[in-house]
């Protein structure tokens, strides 16, 4: 009787997840969608808490403690975090979910009654959950480190492909060997656990920081998979369906992002940006032209059409509000200003959209890749704010370049290009950008926020 | 081979659900505008915290003096809850900003 009620409520919660995700994929209903999914989660949690179980001591104080501490940490972190650090935050949250799946499978092995056969579907599933959860945990932490900048791309283990294949092989062998034993040996489980944790690190480390959006999305689908596998172990539908939904969503997003960069997922994982093409050397003796604030201010003021191309540099400098101020000043002068958003600009899909939304930039001003490329030939001034690889013409011309084939924003078609950048250092992908040496390009060095503030100052003086 | 049949046989309903949800999940999410990629990712990430259900069941089934399981379960709940609470809150915060300038 109680079982039926429990399962019925689970069904409602599952429906809420699905409706929630559906609504999350349309701008008007996204907020409702998120709240519905959250309601589904709370419902599922409450039902799981009160359903009578045949055995066990309930141990409610432990549960309450865990929920309380987790909620407080989660809510505070979500409130405190800066909008620019969102990718890092999502990455950490994701790793924690993976860690939970990992802990569950450890306990599952720990609880395994002696004498029970080890060669069973249950044990295989548990091994999978242990593996996937561990990768998701350490992989997300490495992704966080790369996004945050304390792990540099140059920190690559020797021969990553060989190491990864070897690790996978050992993990598989030890797992199979464990299952063929008459009794479960917990030491082997620990070996699999530790190797899986290491694999998570060696799997993500060689992948370039510029590819982190794809990796986070992929790891997100791993965590979903971990939850789904745990659902199989517990015979629990909410976990199964919730996990699979996330797995599918993560996979689709990963594919969308790979498509935007015109690379296959395999290429992202195996290829990496570890070695940049030989074409970088030849730009050594070229000199980029430097712009002055006064010139740029005048140029902007007397332009008719200005396009802003934001990138990760804008996020780092927290310049989105200042950019919006510049937009308002120019609009007041009768200049039309729009934003060209590359699908992989920043460190997360839609990263720029979120930042500009935070600064109150209206939707219709944000153009996607195709719209923007149609506009560039008639644009007077393009302001490239901290973007690099997404405006690199090498993607079209240089077959040796690692980003060759990626659709880019054709900013060089505009009459003038002003590039705001901290220094001449190449972007995250480590590739030199010919755009900077272009005929119509001027560089404006410095932190994006202070540069734009100075531009605004100059503009008021003109 | 027997193992394979046993695996399929034991979990037939679950496997049905699994396959249908993969199709459903793919279908539901396939047409997302770029603006919503980040919130969707973060929302989906919060849902993946559903693994907390397993941790709750785990602790409830444990006996009250098995401190190994209780401790591991406690951490499981705490970590997954950070994922759930933080994930939904962060997503809501992002979406609130979209809301503002839609008159």
mmCIF file with all atom_site columns, C-alpha atoms in Angstrom, chain A residues 10 18 21-22 24-28 30-31 34 37-38 41 44-45 48-51 53 55-60 62-63 65-67 69-71 73-75 78-79 81 83 86 90 93-94 96-97 99-101 103-104 107 110-111 119-121 124 216-217 220 223 227 232 234-241 244-246 248-249 252-253 256 348-351 353-354 357-358 360-363, chain B residues 3 6-7 10-11 13-15 17-103:
data_model
loop_
_atom_site.group_PDB
_atom_site.id
_atom_site.type_symbol
_atom_site.label_atom_id
_atom_site.label_alt_id
_atom_site.label_comp_id
_atom_site.label_asym_id
_atom_site.label_entity_id
_atom_site.label_seq_id
_atom_site.pdbx_PDB_ins_code
_atom_site.Cartn_x
_atom_site.Cartn_y
_atom_site.Cartn_z
_atom_site.occupancy
_atom_site.B_iso_or_equiv
_atom_site.pdbx_formal_charge
_atom_site.auth_seq_id
_atom_site.auth_comp_id
_atom_site.auth_asym_id
_atom_site.auth_atom_id
_atom_site.pdbx_PDB_model_num
ATOM 1   C CA . UNK A 1 10  ? 7.787  9.393   -7.470  1.00 0.00 ? 10  UNK A CA 1
ATOM 2   C CA . UNK A 1 18  ? 10.640 16.369  -17.427 1.00 0.00 ? 18  UNK A CA 1
ATOM 3   C CA . UNK A 1 21  ? 13.595 20.599  -18.311 1.00 0.00 ? 21  UNK A CA 1
ATOM 4   C CA . UNK A 1 22  ? 11.198 21.234  -21.182 1.00 0.00 ? 22  UNK A CA 1
ATOM 5   C CA . UNK A 1 24  ? 14.025 25.386  -19.132 1.00 0.00 ? 24  UNK A CA 1
ATOM 6   C CA . UNK A 1 25  ? 14.679 25.220  -22.846 1.00 0.00 ? 25  UNK A CA 1
ATOM 7   C CA . UNK A 1 26  ? 12.498 28.232  -23.689 1.00 0.00 ? 26  UNK A CA 1
ATOM 8   C CA . UNK A 1 27  ? 13.323 31.767  -22.460 1.00 0.00 ? 27  UNK A CA 1
ATOM 9   C CA . UNK A 1 28  ? 9.822  32.718  -21.329 1.00 0.00 ? 28  UNK A CA 1
ATOM 10  C CA . UNK A 1 30  ? 12.738 28.924  -18.041 1.00 0.00 ? 30  UNK A CA 1
ATOM 11  C CA . UNK A 1 31  ? 12.289 30.234  -14.525 1.00 0.00 ? 31  UNK A CA 1
ATOM 12  C CA . UNK A 1 34  ? 13.657 25.510  -12.808 1.00 0.00 ? 34  UNK A CA 1
ATOM 13  C CA . UNK A 1 37  ? 12.253 20.744  -11.230 1.00 0.00 ? 37  UNK A CA 1
ATOM 14  C CA . UNK A 1 38  ? 13.214 21.950  -7.746  1.00 0.00 ? 38  UNK A CA 1
ATOM 15  C CA . UNK A 1 41  ? 13.334 17.220  -6.114  1.00 0.00 ? 41  UNK A CA 1
ATOM 16  C CA . UNK A 1 44  ? 11.038 13.055  -4.059  1.00 0.00 ? 44  UNK A CA 1
ATOM 17  C CA . UNK A 1 45  ? 13.221 13.801  -1.045  1.00 0.00 ? 45  UNK A CA 1
ATOM 18  C CA . UNK A 1 48  ? 11.970 9.039   0.461   1.00 0.00 ? 48  UNK A CA 1
ATOM 19  C CA . UNK A 1 49  ? 12.295 10.344  4.007   1.00 0.00 ? 49  UNK A CA 1
ATOM 20  C CA . UNK A 1 50  ? 8.857  9.263   5.254   1.00 0.00 ? 50  UNK A CA 1
ATOM 21  C CA . UNK A 1 51  ? 8.201  5.999   3.406   1.00 0.00 ? 51  UNK A CA 1
ATOM 22  C CA . UNK A 1 53  ? 11.240 0.792   5.396   1.00 0.00 ? 53  UNK A CA 1
ATOM 23  C CA . UNK A 1 55  ? 14.449 -2.670  8.332   1.00 0.00 ? 55  UNK A CA 1
ATOM 24  C CA . UNK A 1 56  ? 17.060 -0.191  9.512   1.00 0.00 ? 56  UNK A CA 1
ATOM 25  C CA . UNK A 1 57  ? 17.123 2.404   12.256  1.00 0.00 ? 57  UNK A CA 1
ATOM 26  C CA . UNK A 1 58  ? 16.171 5.428   10.109  1.00 0.00 ? 58  UNK A CA 1
ATOM 27  C CA . UNK A 1 59  ? 18.944 7.516   11.715  1.00 0.00 ? 59  UNK A CA 1
ATOM 28  C CA . UNK A 1 60  ? 17.084 10.750  11.026  1.00 0.00 ? 60  UNK A CA 1
ATOM 29  C CA . UNK A 1 62  ? 22.301 12.029  10.544  1.00 0.00 ? 62  UNK A CA 1
ATOM 30  C CA . UNK A 1 63  ? 20.078 12.732  7.537   1.00 0.00 ? 63  UNK A CA 1
ATOM 31  C CA . UNK A 1 65  ? 22.441 17.060  9.654   1.00 0.00 ? 65  UNK A CA 1
ATOM 32  C CA . UNK A 1 66  ? 23.590 16.244  6.123   1.00 0.00 ? 66  UNK A CA 1
ATOM 33  C CA . UNK A 1 67  ? 20.670 18.038  4.497   1.00 0.00 ? 67  UNK A CA 1
ATOM 34  C CA . UNK A 1 69  ? 24.775 21.506  6.224   1.00 0.00 ? 69  UNK A CA 1
ATOM 35  C CA . UNK A 1 70  ? 24.508 20.823  2.474   1.00 0.00 ? 70  UNK A CA 1
ATOM 36  C CA . UNK A 1 71  ? 21.646 23.290  1.991   1.00 0.00 ? 71  UNK A CA 1
ATOM 37  C CA . UNK A 1 73  ? 26.685 25.604  1.994   1.00 0.00 ? 73  UNK A CA 1
ATOM 38  C CA . UNK A 1 74  ? 24.881 25.320  -1.350  1.00 0.00 ? 74  UNK A CA 1
ATOM 39  C CA . UNK A 1 75  ? 22.649 28.365  -0.874  1.00 0.00 ? 75  UNK A CA 1
ATOM 40  C CA . UNK A 1 78  ? 25.018 30.226  -4.935  1.00 0.00 ? 78  UNK A CA 1
ATOM 41  C CA . UNK A 1 79  ? 24.303 33.659  -3.474  1.00 0.00 ? 79  UNK A CA 1
ATOM 42  C CA . UNK A 1 81  ? 29.336 33.634  -6.275  1.00 0.00 ? 81  UNK A CA 1
ATOM 43  C CA . UNK A 1 83  ? 28.211 35.843  -12.193 1.00 0.00 ? 83  UNK A CA 1
ATOM 44  C CA . UNK A 1 86  ? 29.485 30.688  -12.800 1.00 0.00 ? 86  UNK A CA 1
ATOM 45  C CA . UNK A 1 90  ? 28.687 24.609  -11.865 1.00 0.00 ? 90  UNK A CA 1
ATOM 46  C CA . UNK A 1 93  ? 28.563 21.375  -7.874  1.00 0.00 ? 93  UNK A CA 1
ATOM 47  C CA . UNK A 1 94  ? 28.773 18.736  -10.552 1.00 0.00 ? 94  UNK A CA 1
ATOM 48  C CA . UNK A 1 96  ? 30.027 16.888  -5.620  1.00 0.00 ? 96  UNK A CA 1
ATOM 49  C CA . UNK A 1 97  ? 27.107 15.019  -7.221  1.00 0.00 ? 97  UNK A CA 1
ATOM 50  C CA . UNK A 1 99  ? 31.288 12.217  -5.335  1.00 0.00 ? 99  UNK A CA 1
ATOM 51  C CA . UNK A 1 100 ? 27.932 11.206  -3.850  1.00 0.00 ? 100 UNK A CA 1
ATOM 52  C CA . UNK A 1 101 ? 27.455 8.500   -6.513  1.00 0.00 ? 101 UNK A CA 1
ATOM 53  C CA . UNK A 1 103 ? 30.301 7.129   -1.974  1.00 0.00 ? 103 UNK A CA 1
ATOM 54  C CA . UNK A 1 104 ? 27.081 5.198   -2.596  1.00 0.00 ? 104 UNK A CA 1
ATOM 55  C CA . UNK A 1 107 ? 29.013 1.559   0.665   1.00 0.00 ? 107 UNK A CA 1
ATOM 56  C CA . UNK A 1 110 ? 31.039 -2.543  1.841   1.00 0.00 ? 110 UNK A CA 1
ATOM 57  C CA . UNK A 1 111 ? 27.545 -3.901  2.533   1.00 0.00 ? 111 UNK A CA 1
ATOM 58  C CA . UNK A 1 119 ? 29.384 -12.218 -10.847 1.00 0.00 ? 119 UNK A CA 1
ATOM 59  C CA . UNK A 1 120 ? 26.053 -10.414 -11.001 1.00 0.00 ? 120 UNK A CA 1
ATOM 60  C CA . UNK A 1 121 ? 24.441 -7.496  -12.794 1.00 0.00 ? 121 UNK A CA 1
ATOM 61  C CA . UNK A 1 124 ? 28.760 -4.776  -12.586 1.00 0.00 ? 124 UNK A CA 1
ATOM 62  C CA . UNK A 1 216 ? 31.990 20.351  -17.971 1.00 0.00 ? 216 UNK A CA 1
ATOM 63  C CA . UNK A 1 217 ? 28.978 19.452  -20.033 1.00 0.00 ? 217 UNK A CA 1
ATOM 64  C CA . UNK A 1 220 ? 27.675 16.686  -16.136 1.00 0.00 ? 220 UNK A CA 1
ATOM 65  C CA . UNK A 1 223 ? 27.204 12.540  -13.066 1.00 0.00 ? 223 UNK A CA 1
ATOM 66  C CA . UNK A 1 227 ? 22.893 8.806   -10.575 1.00 0.00 ? 227 UNK A CA 1
ATOM 67  C CA . UNK A 1 232 ? 19.485 0.764   -10.965 1.00 0.00 ? 232 UNK A CA 1
ATOM 68  C CA . UNK A 1 234 ? 18.561 0.707   -5.561  1.00 0.00 ? 234 UNK A CA 1
ATOM 69  C CA . UNK A 1 235 ? 15.735 -0.114  -7.956  1.00 0.00 ? 235 UNK A CA 1
ATOM 70  C CA . UNK A 1 236 ? 14.655 3.518   -7.576  1.00 0.00 ? 236 UNK A CA 1
ATOM 71  C CA . UNK A 1 237 ? 12.855 5.124   -10.523 1.00 0.00 ? 237 UNK A CA 1
ATOM 72  C CA . UNK A 1 238 ? 13.362 8.764   -9.559  1.00 0.00 ? 238 UNK A CA 1
ATOM 73  C CA . UNK A 1 239 ? 17.116 8.327   -9.496  1.00 0.00 ? 239 UNK A CA 1
ATOM 74  C CA . UNK A 1 240 ? 17.086 6.341   -12.698 1.00 0.00 ? 240 UNK A CA 1
ATOM 75  C CA . UNK A 1 241 ? 14.937 8.776   -14.677 1.00 0.00 ? 241 UNK A CA 1
ATOM 76  C CA . UNK A 1 244 ? 19.212 9.508   -17.466 1.00 0.00 ? 244 UNK A CA 1
ATOM 77  C CA . UNK A 1 245 ? 17.538 12.860  -18.219 1.00 0.00 ? 245 UNK A CA 1
ATOM 78  C CA . UNK A 1 246 ? 20.649 14.692  -17.090 1.00 0.00 ? 246 UNK A CA 1
ATOM 79  C CA . UNK A 1 248 ? 20.855 12.908  -22.185 1.00 0.00 ? 248 UNK A CA 1
ATOM 80  C CA . UNK A 1 249 ? 20.777 16.681  -21.638 1.00 0.00 ? 249 UNK A CA 1
ATOM 81  C CA . UNK A 1 252 ? 23.083 16.915  -26.305 1.00 0.00 ? 252 UNK A CA 1
ATOM 82  C CA . UNK A 1 253 ? 24.691 20.088  -24.966 1.00 0.00 ? 253 UNK A CA 1
ATOM 83  C CA . UNK A 1 256 ? 25.854 21.227  -29.704 1.00 0.00 ? 256 UNK A CA 1
ATOM 84  C CA . UNK A 1 348 ? 30.646 28.101  -20.999 1.00 0.00 ? 348 UNK A CA 1
ATOM 85  C CA . UNK A 1 349 ? 27.896 27.952  -23.610 1.00 0.00 ? 349 UNK A CA 1
ATOM 86  C CA . UNK A 1 350 ? 25.835 31.107  -23.330 1.00 0.00 ? 350 UNK A CA 1
ATOM 87  C CA . UNK A 1 351 ? 28.397 32.544  -20.887 1.00 0.00 ? 351 UNK A CA 1
ATOM 88  C CA . UNK A 1 353 ? 24.525 35.995  -22.691 1.00 0.00 ? 353 UNK A CA 1
ATOM 89  C CA . UNK A 1 354 ? 24.360 35.485  -18.945 1.00 0.00 ? 354 UNK A CA 1
ATOM 90  C CA . UNK A 1 357 ? 21.825 39.856  -19.107 1.00 0.00 ? 357 UNK A CA 1
ATOM 91  C CA . UNK A 1 358 ? 23.256 40.620  -15.664 1.00 0.00 ? 358 UNK A CA 1
ATOM 92  C CA . UNK A 1 360 ? 20.605 44.597  -18.251 1.00 0.00 ? 360 UNK A CA 1
ATOM 93  C CA . UNK A 1 361 ? 21.467 44.496  -21.937 1.00 0.00 ? 361 UNK A CA 1
ATOM 94  C CA . UNK A 1 362 ? 18.186 43.824  -23.776 1.00 0.00 ? 362 UNK A CA 1
ATOM 95  C CA . UNK A 1 363 ? 17.785 40.533  -25.641 1.00 0.00 ? 363 UNK A CA 1
ATOM 96  C CA . UNK B 2 3   ? 24.979 -13.341 -16.676 1.00 0.00 ? 3   UNK B CA 1
ATOM 97  C CA . UNK B 2 6   ? 20.090 -12.551 -15.966 1.00 0.00 ? 6   UNK B CA 1
ATOM 98  C CA . UNK B 2 7   ? 21.008 -8.870  -16.087 1.00 0.00 ? 7   UNK B CA 1
ATOM 99  C CA . UNK B 2 10  ? 16.122 -8.915  -13.697 1.00 0.00 ? 10  UNK B CA 1
ATOM 100 C CA . UNK B 2 11  ? 15.904 -5.333  -14.862 1.00 0.00 ? 11  UNK B CA 1
ATOM 101 C CA . UNK B 2 13  ? 11.186 -2.774  -16.620 1.00 0.00 ? 13  UNK B CA 1
ATOM 102 C CA . UNK B 2 14  ? 14.114 -0.559  -15.697 1.00 0.00 ? 14  UNK B CA 1
ATOM 103 C CA . UNK B 2 15  ? 15.683 -1.101  -19.100 1.00 0.00 ? 15  UNK B CA 1
ATOM 104 C CA . UNK B 2 17  ? 12.277 3.034   -18.749 1.00 0.00 ? 17  UNK B CA 1
ATOM 105 C CA . UNK B 2 18  ? 15.936 3.697   -19.518 1.00 0.00 ? 18  UNK B CA 1
ATOM 106 C CA . UNK B 2 19  ? 15.504 3.473   -23.279 1.00 0.00 ? 19  UNK B CA 1
ATOM 107 C CA . UNK B 2 20  ? 12.340 5.583   -23.351 1.00 0.00 ? 20  UNK B CA 1
ATOM 108 C CA . UNK B 2 21  ? 13.842 8.274   -21.152 1.00 0.00 ? 21  UNK B CA 1
ATOM 109 C CA . UNK B 2 22  ? 16.918 8.518   -23.379 1.00 0.00 ? 22  UNK B CA 1
ATOM 110 C CA . UNK B 2 23  ? 14.627 9.268   -26.336 1.00 0.00 ? 23  UNK B CA 1
ATOM 111 C CA . UNK B 2 24  ? 12.457 11.585  -24.284 1.00 0.00 ? 24  UNK B CA 1
ATOM 112 C CA . UNK B 2 25  ? 15.438 13.433  -22.808 1.00 0.00 ? 25  UNK B CA 1
ATOM 113 C CA . UNK B 2 26  ? 16.987 13.946  -26.213 1.00 0.00 ? 26  UNK B CA 1
ATOM 114 C CA . UNK B 2 27  ? 13.678 15.140  -27.640 1.00 0.00 ? 27  UNK B CA 1
ATOM 115 C CA . UNK B 2 28  ? 12.898 17.541  -24.775 1.00 0.00 ? 28  UNK B CA 1
ATOM 116 C CA . UNK B 2 29  ? 16.235 19.330  -24.919 1.00 0.00 ? 29  UNK B CA 1
ATOM 117 C CA . UNK B 2 30  ? 17.148 19.294  -28.595 1.00 0.00 ? 30  UNK B CA 1
ATOM 118 C CA . UNK B 2 31  ? 15.914 22.814  -29.463 1.00 0.00 ? 31  UNK B CA 1
ATOM 119 C CA . UNK B 2 32  ? 17.548 25.066  -26.912 1.00 0.00 ? 32  UNK B CA 1
ATOM 120 C CA . UNK B 2 33  ? 18.578 28.606  -27.857 1.00 0.00 ? 33  UNK B CA 1
ATOM 121 C CA . UNK B 2 34  ? 22.197 29.458  -26.992 1.00 0.00 ? 34  UNK B CA 1
ATOM 122 C CA . UNK B 2 35  ? 21.072 31.999  -24.371 1.00 0.00 ? 35  UNK B CA 1
ATOM 123 C CA . UNK B 2 36  ? 19.745 29.176  -22.252 1.00 0.00 ? 36  UNK B CA 1
ATOM 124 C CA . UNK B 2 37  ? 22.667 26.786  -22.532 1.00 0.00 ? 37  UNK B CA 1
ATOM 125 C CA . UNK B 2 38  ? 24.258 27.865  -19.263 1.00 0.00 ? 38  UNK B CA 1
ATOM 126 C CA . UNK B 2 39  ? 21.046 27.868  -17.188 1.00 0.00 ? 39  UNK B CA 1
ATOM 127 C CA . UNK B 2 40  ? 20.021 24.547  -18.735 1.00 0.00 ? 40  UNK B CA 1
ATOM 128 C CA . UNK B 2 41  ? 23.371 23.015  -17.931 1.00 0.00 ? 41  UNK B CA 1
ATOM 129 C CA . UNK B 2 42  ? 23.210 24.295  -14.389 1.00 0.00 ? 42  UNK B CA 1
ATOM 130 C CA . UNK B 2 43  ? 19.559 23.202  -13.982 1.00 0.00 ? 43  UNK B CA 1
ATOM 131 C CA . UNK B 2 44  ? 20.307 19.732  -15.321 1.00 0.00 ? 44  UNK B CA 1
ATOM 132 C CA . UNK B 2 45  ? 23.291 19.641  -13.006 1.00 0.00 ? 45  UNK B CA 1
ATOM 133 C CA . UNK B 2 46  ? 21.009 20.338  -10.046 1.00 0.00 ? 46  UNK B CA 1
ATOM 134 C CA . UNK B 2 47  ? 18.733 17.480  -11.104 1.00 0.00 ? 47  UNK B CA 1
ATOM 135 C CA . UNK B 2 48  ? 21.715 15.133  -11.168 1.00 0.00 ? 48  UNK B CA 1
ATOM 136 C CA . UNK B 2 49  ? 21.833 15.683  -7.417  1.00 0.00 ? 49  UNK B CA 1
ATOM 137 C CA . UNK B 2 50  ? 18.870 13.279  -7.334  1.00 0.00 ? 50  UNK B CA 1
ATOM 138 C CA . UNK B 2 51  ? 21.521 10.771  -6.278  1.00 0.00 ? 51  UNK B CA 1
ATOM 139 C CA . UNK B 2 52  ? 20.811 12.125  -2.779  1.00 0.00 ? 52  UNK B CA 1
ATOM 140 C CA . UNK B 2 53  ? 17.774 9.819   -2.667  1.00 0.00 ? 53  UNK B CA 1
ATOM 141 C CA . UNK B 2 54  ? 20.166 6.868   -2.667  1.00 0.00 ? 54  UNK B CA 1
ATOM 142 C CA . UNK B 2 55  ? 22.182 8.331   0.190   1.00 0.00 ? 55  UNK B CA 1
ATOM 143 C CA . UNK B 2 56  ? 19.001 8.890   2.241   1.00 0.00 ? 56  UNK B CA 1
ATOM 144 C CA . UNK B 2 57  ? 17.834 5.307   1.652   1.00 0.00 ? 57  UNK B CA 1
ATOM 145 C CA . UNK B 2 58  ? 21.297 4.104   2.558   1.00 0.00 ? 58  UNK B CA 1
ATOM 146 C CA . UNK B 2 59  ? 21.338 5.826   5.942   1.00 0.00 ? 59  UNK B CA 1
ATOM 147 C CA . UNK B 2 60  ? 17.771 4.862   6.743   1.00 0.00 ? 60  UNK B CA 1
ATOM 148 C CA . UNK B 2 61  ? 18.546 1.199   6.125   1.00 0.00 ? 61  UNK B CA 1
ATOM 149 C CA . UNK B 2 62  ? 21.708 1.233   8.211   1.00 0.00 ? 62  UNK B CA 1
ATOM 150 C CA . UNK B 2 63  ? 21.761 0.256   11.860  1.00 0.00 ? 63  UNK B CA 1
ATOM 151 C CA . UNK B 2 64  ? 22.391 3.097   14.265  1.00 0.00 ? 64  UNK B CA 1
ATOM 152 C CA . UNK B 2 65  ? 25.797 1.819   15.421  1.00 0.00 ? 65  UNK B CA 1
ATOM 153 C CA . UNK B 2 66  ? 27.352 1.293   11.993  1.00 0.00 ? 66  UNK B CA 1
ATOM 154 C CA . UNK B 2 67  ? 29.393 4.465   12.021  1.00 0.00 ? 67  UNK B CA 1
ATOM 155 C CA . UNK B 2 68  ? 31.273 3.725   8.783   1.00 0.00 ? 68  UNK B CA 1
ATOM 156 C CA . UNK B 2 69  ? 28.059 3.753   6.755   1.00 0.00 ? 69  UNK B CA 1
ATOM 157 C CA . UNK B 2 70  ? 26.549 6.597   8.740   1.00 0.00 ? 70  UNK B CA 1
ATOM 158 C CA . UNK B 2 71  ? 29.593 8.785   8.145   1.00 0.00 ? 71  UNK B CA 1
ATOM 159 C CA . UNK B 2 72  ? 29.865 7.955   4.450   1.00 0.00 ? 72  UNK B CA 1
ATOM 160 C CA . UNK B 2 73  ? 26.111 8.435   4.053   1.00 0.00 ? 73  UNK B CA 1
ATOM 161 C CA . UNK B 2 74  ? 26.243 11.756  5.877   1.00 0.00 ? 74  UNK B CA 1
ATOM 162 C CA . UNK B 2 75  ? 28.898 13.022  3.496   1.00 0.00 ? 75  UNK B CA 1
ATOM 163 C CA . UNK B 2 76  ? 26.946 11.637  0.546   1.00 0.00 ? 76  UNK B CA 1
ATOM 164 C CA . UNK B 2 77  ? 23.831 13.552  1.596   1.00 0.00 ? 77  UNK B CA 1
ATOM 165 C CA . UNK B 2 78  ? 25.771 16.715  2.327   1.00 0.00 ? 78  UNK B CA 1
ATOM 166 C CA . UNK B 2 79  ? 27.652 16.737  -0.997  1.00 0.00 ? 79  UNK B CA 1
ATOM 167 C CA . UNK B 2 80  ? 24.564 15.904  -3.064  1.00 0.00 ? 80  UNK B CA 1
ATOM 168 C CA . UNK B 2 81  ? 22.539 18.508  -1.156  1.00 0.00 ? 81  UNK B CA 1
ATOM 169 C CA . UNK B 2 82  ? 25.119 21.196  -1.979  1.00 0.00 ? 82  UNK B CA 1
ATOM 170 C CA . UNK B 2 83  ? 24.696 20.181  -5.603  1.00 0.00 ? 83  UNK B CA 1
ATOM 171 C CA . UNK B 2 84  ? 20.879 20.302  -5.398  1.00 0.00 ? 84  UNK B CA 1
ATOM 172 C CA . UNK B 2 85  ? 20.372 23.456  -3.326  1.00 0.00 ? 85  UNK B CA 1
ATOM 173 C CA . UNK B 2 86  ? 23.246 25.363  -4.887  1.00 0.00 ? 86  UNK B CA 1
ATOM 174 C CA . UNK B 2 87  ? 22.373 24.216  -8.399  1.00 0.00 ? 87  UNK B CA 1
ATOM 175 C CA . UNK B 2 88  ? 18.738 25.283  -8.305  1.00 0.00 ? 88  UNK B CA 1
ATOM 176 C CA . UNK B 2 89  ? 19.564 28.540  -6.522  1.00 0.00 ? 89  UNK B CA 1
ATOM 177 C CA . UNK B 2 90  ? 22.279 29.480  -9.003  1.00 0.00 ? 90  UNK B CA 1
ATOM 178 C CA . UNK B 2 91  ? 20.028 28.634  -11.945 1.00 0.00 ? 91  UNK B CA 1
ATOM 179 C CA . UNK B 2 92  ? 17.249 30.738  -10.478 1.00 0.00 ? 92  UNK B CA 1
ATOM 180 C CA . UNK B 2 93  ? 19.639 33.631  -9.972  1.00 0.00 ? 93  UNK B CA 1
ATOM 181 C CA . UNK B 2 94  ? 20.714 33.466  -13.597 1.00 0.00 ? 94  UNK B CA 1
ATOM 182 C CA . UNK B 2 95  ? 17.165 33.259  -14.898 1.00 0.00 ? 95  UNK B CA 1
ATOM 183 C CA . UNK B 2 96  ? 16.003 36.124  -12.700 1.00 0.00 ? 96  UNK B CA 1
ATOM 184 C CA . UNK B 2 97  ? 18.351 38.368  -14.639 1.00 0.00 ? 97  UNK B CA 1
ATOM 185 C CA . UNK B 2 98  ? 16.784 37.331  -17.910 1.00 0.00 ? 98  UNK B CA 1
ATOM 186 C CA . UNK B 2 99  ? 13.394 38.105  -16.445 1.00 0.00 ? 99  UNK B CA 1
ATOM 187 C CA . UNK B 2 100 ? 14.199 41.688  -15.447 1.00 0.00 ? 100 UNK B CA 1
ATOM 188 C CA . UNK B 2 101 ? 14.506 43.303  -18.820 1.00 0.00 ? 101 UNK B CA 1
ATOM 189 C CA . UNK B 2 102 ? 11.583 41.421  -20.369 1.00 0.00 ? 102 UNK B CA 1
ATOM 190 C CA . UNK B 2 103 ? 9.111  44.241  -19.869 1.00 0.00 ? 103 UNK B CA 1
#
